């Protein structure tokens, strides 16, 4: 019962963070930018993010069940906050420079979360690896957009 | 090992069907249509479908593990084929009338699959209920688009 409640909290908190990506979307501004090589079509972003948010919520739940609300989940909260910040900074304020700083900080926070999760439960760590890879890729896209349109 | 293979097959077949939704997207034609009341913003569709494809693949896998490739999974294959057909018919061929027929057939096929899955394993049946509800809603949207733009 307490485990189910933890699962619901993980799902709700991740969904709330994901919500900024629904509120702040690329739109005409993004459509008008010169894109770096390898930019995926728009449709792939919400699909990739839905999958990544599900796996990160499940990973957080696995860690919660083993350790409760400890340091690993505080790291998770920090990375999730940075994650939620990126869409308003870039698609809201159109600040690709600040967006790049956010995404570098996010990548480091996900790296730290991955190590903390892996120490608690290897499966939970492994579930964050696609996310770490995707944020690295998103960082390249952000840097490329800044370079080509700065 | 065989169960993992079945899971991979379920994931691959569902992902292939989902692919038609990536190839055929709403675009300018859909943007120009008069929308029925309650039409969600575009961003919600890929998110909803990603979640629904995941749950339907997991449900199929649960049934496969209990019964192997039996009648319930043949029904699943029929509904999945109808599902894959809708995007090319509507967003490719711009045929809202045929799309409505496809979606009615799809809803009935999902209903039959739900009953078959529930008989094998109640959890697998329950996992199809959000899908059944969403297809009903999508049928309303398709009918509304046909009515308002026919």
mmCIF file of N, CA and C in Angstrom, chain A residues 35-110:
data_model
loop_
_atom_site.group_PDB
_atom_site.id
_atom_site.type_symbol
_atom_site.label_atom_id
_atom_site.label_comp_id
_atom_site.label_asym_id
_atom_site.label_seq_id
_atom_site.Cartn_x
_atom_site.Cartn_y
_atom_site.Cartn_z
ATOM 1 N N UNK A 35 18.446 24.155 -38.587
ATOM 2 C CA UNK A 35 18.606 22.987 -37.711
ATOM 3 C C UNK A 35 19.976 22.329 -37.906
ATOM 4 N N UNK A 36 20.590 21.873 -36.822
ATOM 5 C CA UNK A 36 21.830 21.109 -36.956
ATOM 6 C C UNK A 36 21.564 19.745 -37.611
ATOM 7 N N UNK A 37 22.624 19.175 -38.228
ATOM 8 C CA UNK A 37 22.508 17.855 -38.852
ATOM 9 C C UNK A 37 22.015 16.838 -37.823
ATOM 10 N N UNK A 38 21.108 15.956 -38.251
ATOM 11 C CA UNK A 38 20.618 14.906 -37.369
ATOM 12 C C UNK A 38 19.425 15.305 -36.530
ATOM 13 N N UNK A 39 18.884 16.515 -36.761
ATOM 14 C CA UNK A 39 17.688 16.922 -36.020
ATOM 15 C C UNK A 39 16.530 16.001 -36.394
ATOM 16 N N UNK A 40 15.902 15.333 -35.422
ATOM 17 C CA UNK A 40 14.781 14.440 -35.752
ATOM 18 C C UNK A 40 13.535 15.249 -36.105
ATOM 19 N N UNK A 41 12.588 14.625 -36.816
ATOM 20 C CA UNK A 41 11.303 15.293 -37.069
ATOM 21 C C UNK A 41 10.582 15.579 -35.746
ATOM 22 N N UNK A 42 9.790 16.635 -35.733
ATOM 23 C CA UNK A 42 9.112 17.071 -34.501
ATOM 24 C C UNK A 42 8.362 15.952 -33.771
ATOM 25 N N UNK A 43 7.725 15.064 -34.542
ATOM 26 C CA UNK A 43 6.865 14.046 -33.934
ATOM 27 C C UNK A 43 7.634 13.128 -32.995
ATOM 28 N N UNK A 44 8.948 12.971 -33.226
ATOM 29 C CA UNK A 44 9.709 12.034 -32.391
ATOM 30 C C UNK A 44 9.921 12.539 -30.965
ATOM 31 N N UNK A 45 9.884 13.872 -30.767
ATOM 32 C CA UNK A 45 10.175 14.390 -29.430
ATOM 33 C C UNK A 45 9.121 13.993 -28.383
ATOM 34 N N UNK A 46 7.830 14.230 -28.643
ATOM 35 C CA UNK A 46 6.870 13.810 -27.602
ATOM 36 C C UNK A 46 6.865 12.301 -27.373
ATOM 37 N N UNK A 47 7.141 11.522 -28.432
ATOM 38 C CA UNK A 47 7.179 10.060 -28.263
ATOM 39 C C UNK A 47 8.371 9.673 -27.384
ATOM 40 N N UNK A 48 9.544 10.205 -27.725
ATOM 41 C CA UNK A 48 10.745 9.886 -26.939
ATOM 42 C C UNK A 48 10.559 10.325 -25.489
ATOM 43 N N UNK A 49 10.037 11.541 -25.292
ATOM 44 C CA UNK A 49 9.888 12.028 -23.918
ATOM 45 C C UNK A 49 8.867 11.233 -23.117
ATOM 46 N N UNK A 50 7.799 10.796 -23.762
ATOM 47 C CA UNK A 50 6.816 9.976 -23.026
ATOM 48 C C UNK A 50 7.490 8.698 -22.528
ATOM 49 N N UNK A 51 8.267 8.048 -23.408
ATOM 50 C CA UNK A 51 8.971 6.825 -23.004
ATOM 51 C C UNK A 51 9.974 7.116 -21.883
ATOM 52 N N UNK A 52 10.718 8.221 -22.012
ATOM 53 C CA UNK A 52 11.744 8.533 -21.012
ATOM 54 C C UNK A 52 11.126 8.904 -19.668
ATOM 55 N N UNK A 53 10.017 9.643 -19.688
ATOM 56 C CA UNK A 53 9.361 9.999 -18.418
ATOM 57 C C UNK A 53 8.820 8.751 -17.716
ATOM 58 N N UNK A 54 8.300 7.811 -18.499
ATOM 59 C CA UNK A 54 7.809 6.560 -17.890
ATOM 60 C C UNK A 54 8.965 5.803 -17.235
ATOM 61 N N UNK A 55 10.070 5.645 -17.975
ATOM 62 C CA UNK A 55 11.178 4.862 -17.404
ATOM 63 C C UNK A 55 11.794 5.569 -16.202
ATOM 64 N N UNK A 56 11.869 6.923 -16.243
ATOM 65 C CA UNK A 56 12.482 7.590 -15.081
ATOM 66 C C UNK A 56 11.573 7.511 -13.860
ATOM 67 N N UNK A 57 10.247 7.584 -14.062
ATOM 68 C CA UNK A 57 9.318 7.469 -12.928
ATOM 69 C C UNK A 57 9.404 6.066 -12.328
ATOM 70 N N UNK A 58 9.482 5.042 -13.199
ATOM 71 C CA UNK A 58 9.598 3.664 -12.701
ATOM 72 C C UNK A 58 10.914 3.463 -11.961
ATOM 73 N N UNK A 59 11.997 4.041 -12.495
ATOM 74 C CA UNK A 59 13.304 3.912 -11.842
ATOM 75 C C UNK A 59 13.274 4.560 -10.455
ATOM 76 N N UNK A 60 12.665 5.743 -10.362
ATOM 77 C CA UNK A 60 12.571 6.440 -9.071
ATOM 78 C C UNK A 60 11.755 5.608 -8.074
ATOM 79 N N UNK A 61 10.704 4.978 -8.594
ATOM 80 C CA UNK A 61 9.864 4.147 -7.732
ATOM 81 C C UNK A 61 10.646 2.944 -7.194
ATOM 82 N N UNK A 62 11.432 2.320 -8.065
ATOM 83 C CA UNK A 62 12.255 1.183 -7.627
ATOM 84 C C UNK A 62 13.197 1.604 -6.499
ATOM 85 N N UNK A 63 13.818 2.780 -6.659
ATOM 86 C CA UNK A 63 14.756 3.265 -5.644
ATOM 87 C C UNK A 63 14.015 3.600 -4.353
ATOM 88 N N UNK A 64 12.858 4.220 -4.483
ATOM 89 C CA UNK A 64 12.045 4.570 -3.307
ATOM 90 C C UNK A 64 11.707 3.328 -2.501
ATOM 91 N N UNK A 65 11.342 2.249 -3.221
ATOM 92 C CA UNK A 65 10.949 1.009 -2.535
ATOM 93 C C UNK A 65 12.102 0.409 -1.743
ATOM 94 N N UNK A 66 13.340 0.596 -2.229
ATOM 95 C CA UNK A 66 14.490 0.029 -1.529
ATOM 96 C C UNK A 66 14.936 0.948 -0.388
ATOM 97 N N UNK A 67 15.019 2.254 -0.649
ATOM 98 C CA UNK A 67 15.665 3.166 0.276
ATOM 99 C C UNK A 67 14.782 4.246 0.874
ATOM 100 N N UNK A 68 13.545 4.348 0.425
ATOM 101 C CA UNK A 68 12.730 5.473 0.862
ATOM 102 C C UNK A 68 13.233 6.763 0.231
ATOM 103 N N UNK A 69 12.745 7.887 0.772
ATOM 104 C CA UNK A 69 13.058 9.195 0.184
ATOM 105 C C UNK A 69 14.441 9.685 0.605
ATOM 106 N N UNK A 70 15.501 9.087 0.051
ATOM 107 C CA UNK A 70 16.856 9.438 0.458
ATOM 108 C C UNK A 70 17.552 10.348 -0.539
ATOM 109 N N UNK A 71 18.902 10.458 -0.402
ATOM 110 C CA UNK A 71 19.704 11.329 -1.265
ATOM 111 C C UNK A 71 19.534 11.045 -2.759
ATOM 112 N N UNK A 72 19.387 9.774 -3.129
ATOM 113 C CA UNK A 72 19.256 9.438 -4.549
ATOM 114 C C UNK A 72 18.008 10.112 -5.132
ATOM 115 N N UNK A 73 16.937 10.153 -4.340
ATOM 116 C CA UNK A 73 15.711 10.765 -4.854
ATOM 117 C C UNK A 73 15.773 12.290 -4.799
ATOM 118 N N UNK A 74 16.619 12.838 -3.932
ATOM 119 C CA UNK A 74 16.821 14.290 -3.973
ATOM 120 C C UNK A 74 17.558 14.678 -5.245
ATOM 121 N N UNK A 75 18.560 13.878 -5.605
ATOM 122 C CA UNK A 75 19.237 14.103 -6.891
ATOM 123 C C UNK A 75 18.235 14.015 -8.042
ATOM 124 N N UNK A 76 17.378 13.017 -7.950
ATOM 125 C CA UNK A 76 16.347 12.852 -8.981
ATOM 126 C C UNK A 76 15.485 14.111 -9.087
ATOM 127 N N UNK A 77 15.110 14.666 -7.933
ATOM 128 C CA UNK A 77 14.284 15.885 -7.915
ATOM 129 C C UNK A 77 15.005 17.073 -8.551
ATOM 130 N N UNK A 78 16.327 17.141 -8.323
ATOM 131 C CA UNK A 78 17.115 18.232 -8.921
ATOM 132 C C UNK A 78 17.147 18.092 -10.445
ATOM 133 N N UNK A 79 17.421 16.875 -10.922
ATOM 134 C CA UNK A 79 17.469 16.703 -12.386
ATOM 135 C C UNK A 79 16.090 16.960 -12.990
ATOM 136 N N UNK A 80 15.036 16.558 -12.262
ATOM 137 C CA UNK A 80 13.685 16.742 -12.807
ATOM 138 C C UNK A 80 13.322 18.231 -12.885
ATOM 139 N N UNK A 81 13.791 19.001 -11.908
ATOM 140 C CA UNK A 81 13.544 20.444 -11.921
ATOM 141 C C UNK A 81 14.249 21.095 -13.113
ATOM 142 N N UNK A 82 15.509 20.698 -13.337
ATOM 143 C CA UNK A 82 16.247 21.226 -14.493
ATOM 144 C C UNK A 82 15.565 20.816 -15.797
ATOM 145 N N UNK A 83 15.103 19.584 -15.833
ATOM 146 C CA UNK A 83 14.373 19.078 -16.999
ATOM 147 C C UNK A 83 13.152 19.954 -17.290
ATOM 148 N N UNK A 84 12.396 20.257 -16.219
ATOM 149 C CA UNK A 84 11.160 21.046 -16.373
ATOM 150 C C UNK A 84 11.457 22.482 -16.789
ATOM 151 N N UNK A 85 12.678 22.934 -16.495
ATOM 152 C CA UNK A 85 13.058 24.318 -16.765
ATOM 153 C C UNK A 85 13.369 24.559 -18.239
ATOM 154 N N UNK A 86 13.841 23.530 -18.936
ATOM 155 C CA UNK A 86 14.386 23.724 -20.274
ATOM 156 C C UNK A 86 13.340 24.263 -21.278
ATOM 157 N N UNK A 87 12.147 23.675 -21.299
ATOM 158 C CA UNK A 87 11.131 24.105 -22.276
ATOM 159 C C UNK A 87 10.732 25.574 -22.100
ATOM 160 N N UNK A 88 10.419 26.053 -20.875
ATOM 161 C CA UNK A 88 10.108 27.478 -20.728
ATOM 162 C C UNK A 88 11.283 28.377 -21.111
ATOM 163 N N UNK A 89 12.515 27.975 -20.797
ATOM 164 C CA UNK A 89 13.682 28.810 -21.118
ATOM 165 C C UNK A 89 13.869 28.917 -22.637
ATOM 166 N N UNK A 90 13.742 27.767 -23.329
ATOM 167 C CA UNK A 90 14.027 27.777 -24.764
ATOM 168 C C UNK A 90 12.777 28.105 -25.587
ATOM 169 N N UNK A 91 11.689 27.386 -25.372
ATOM 170 C CA UNK A 91 10.503 27.607 -26.198
ATOM 171 C C UNK A 91 9.646 28.762 -25.687
ATOM 172 N N UNK A 92 9.801 29.096 -24.398
ATOM 173 C CA UNK A 92 9.077 30.255 -23.859
ATOM 174 C C UNK A 92 9.867 31.534 -24.073
ATOM 175 N N UNK A 93 11.078 31.584 -23.498
ATOM 176 C CA UNK A 93 11.876 32.818 -23.528
ATOM 177 C C UNK A 93 12.795 32.900 -24.752
ATOM 178 N N UNK A 94 12.864 31.814 -25.545
ATOM 179 C CA UNK A 94 13.718 31.777 -26.749
ATOM 180 C C UNK A 94 15.178 32.061 -26.418
ATOM 181 N N UNK A 95 15.639 31.539 -25.276
ATOM 182 C CA UNK A 95 17.025 31.741 -24.867
ATOM 183 C C UNK A 95 17.816 30.446 -25.045
ATOM 184 N N UNK A 96 18.349 30.252 -26.250
ATOM 185 C CA UNK A 96 19.138 29.046 -26.523
ATOM 186 C C UNK A 96 20.425 29.015 -25.703
ATOM 187 N N UNK A 97 20.963 30.192 -25.364
ATOM 188 C CA UNK A 97 22.202 30.234 -24.572
ATOM 189 C C UNK A 97 21.942 29.739 -23.144
ATOM 190 N N UNK A 98 20.889 30.263 -22.516
ATOM 191 C CA UNK A 98 20.537 29.769 -21.181
ATOM 192 C C UNK A 98 20.103 28.302 -21.245
ATOM 193 N N UNK A 99 19.407 27.949 -22.318
ATOM 194 C CA UNK A 99 18.974 26.563 -22.499
ATOM 195 C C UNK A 99 20.160 25.610 -22.500
ATOM 196 N N UNK A 100 21.249 26.025 -23.144
ATOM 197 C CA UNK A 100 22.446 25.174 -23.186
ATOM 198 C C UNK A 100 23.026 24.993 -21.784
ATOM 199 N N UNK A 101 23.026 26.070 -21.005
ATOM 200 C CA UNK A 101 23.515 25.942 -19.620
ATOM 201 C C UNK A 101 22.615 24.998 -18.822
ATOM 202 N N UNK A 102 21.297 25.155 -18.998
ATOM 203 C CA UNK A 102 20.350 24.274 -18.294
ATOM 204 C C UNK A 102 20.606 22.823 -18.676
ATOM 205 N N UNK A 103 20.824 22.581 -19.959
ATOM 206 C CA UNK A 103 20.933 21.193 -20.406
ATOM 207 C C UNK A 103 22.271 20.578 -19.985
ATOM 208 N N UNK A 104 23.322 21.391 -19.891
ATOM 209 C CA UNK A 104 24.596 20.876 -19.378
ATOM 210 C C UNK A 104 24.437 20.506 -17.890
ATOM 211 N N UNK A 105 23.796 21.395 -17.144
ATOM 212 C CA UNK A 105 23.539 21.100 -15.731
ATOM 213 C C UNK A 105 22.645 19.867 -15.599
ATOM 214 N N UNK A 106 21.650 19.758 -16.501
ATOM 215 C CA UNK A 106 20.744 18.608 -16.475
ATOM 216 C C UNK A 106 21.510 17.314 -16.730
ATOM 217 N N UNK A 107 22.401 17.345 -17.721
ATOM 218 C CA UNK A 107 23.154 16.125 -18.046
ATOM 219 C C UNK A 107 23.991 15.676 -16.852
ATOM 220 N N UNK A 108 24.633 16.643 -16.196
ATOM 221 C CA UNK A 108 25.444 16.310 -15.014
ATOM 222 C C UNK A 108 24.566 15.779 -13.881
ATOM 223 N N UNK A 109 23.396 16.369 -13.717
ATOM 224 C CA UNK A 109 22.470 15.917 -12.663
ATOM 225 C C UNK A 109 21.947 14.512 -12.959
ATOM 226 N N UNK A 110 21.687 14.230 -14.233
ATOM 227 C CA UNK A 110 21.227 12.879 -14.590
ATOM 228 C C UNK A 110 22.367 11.878 -14.377
#
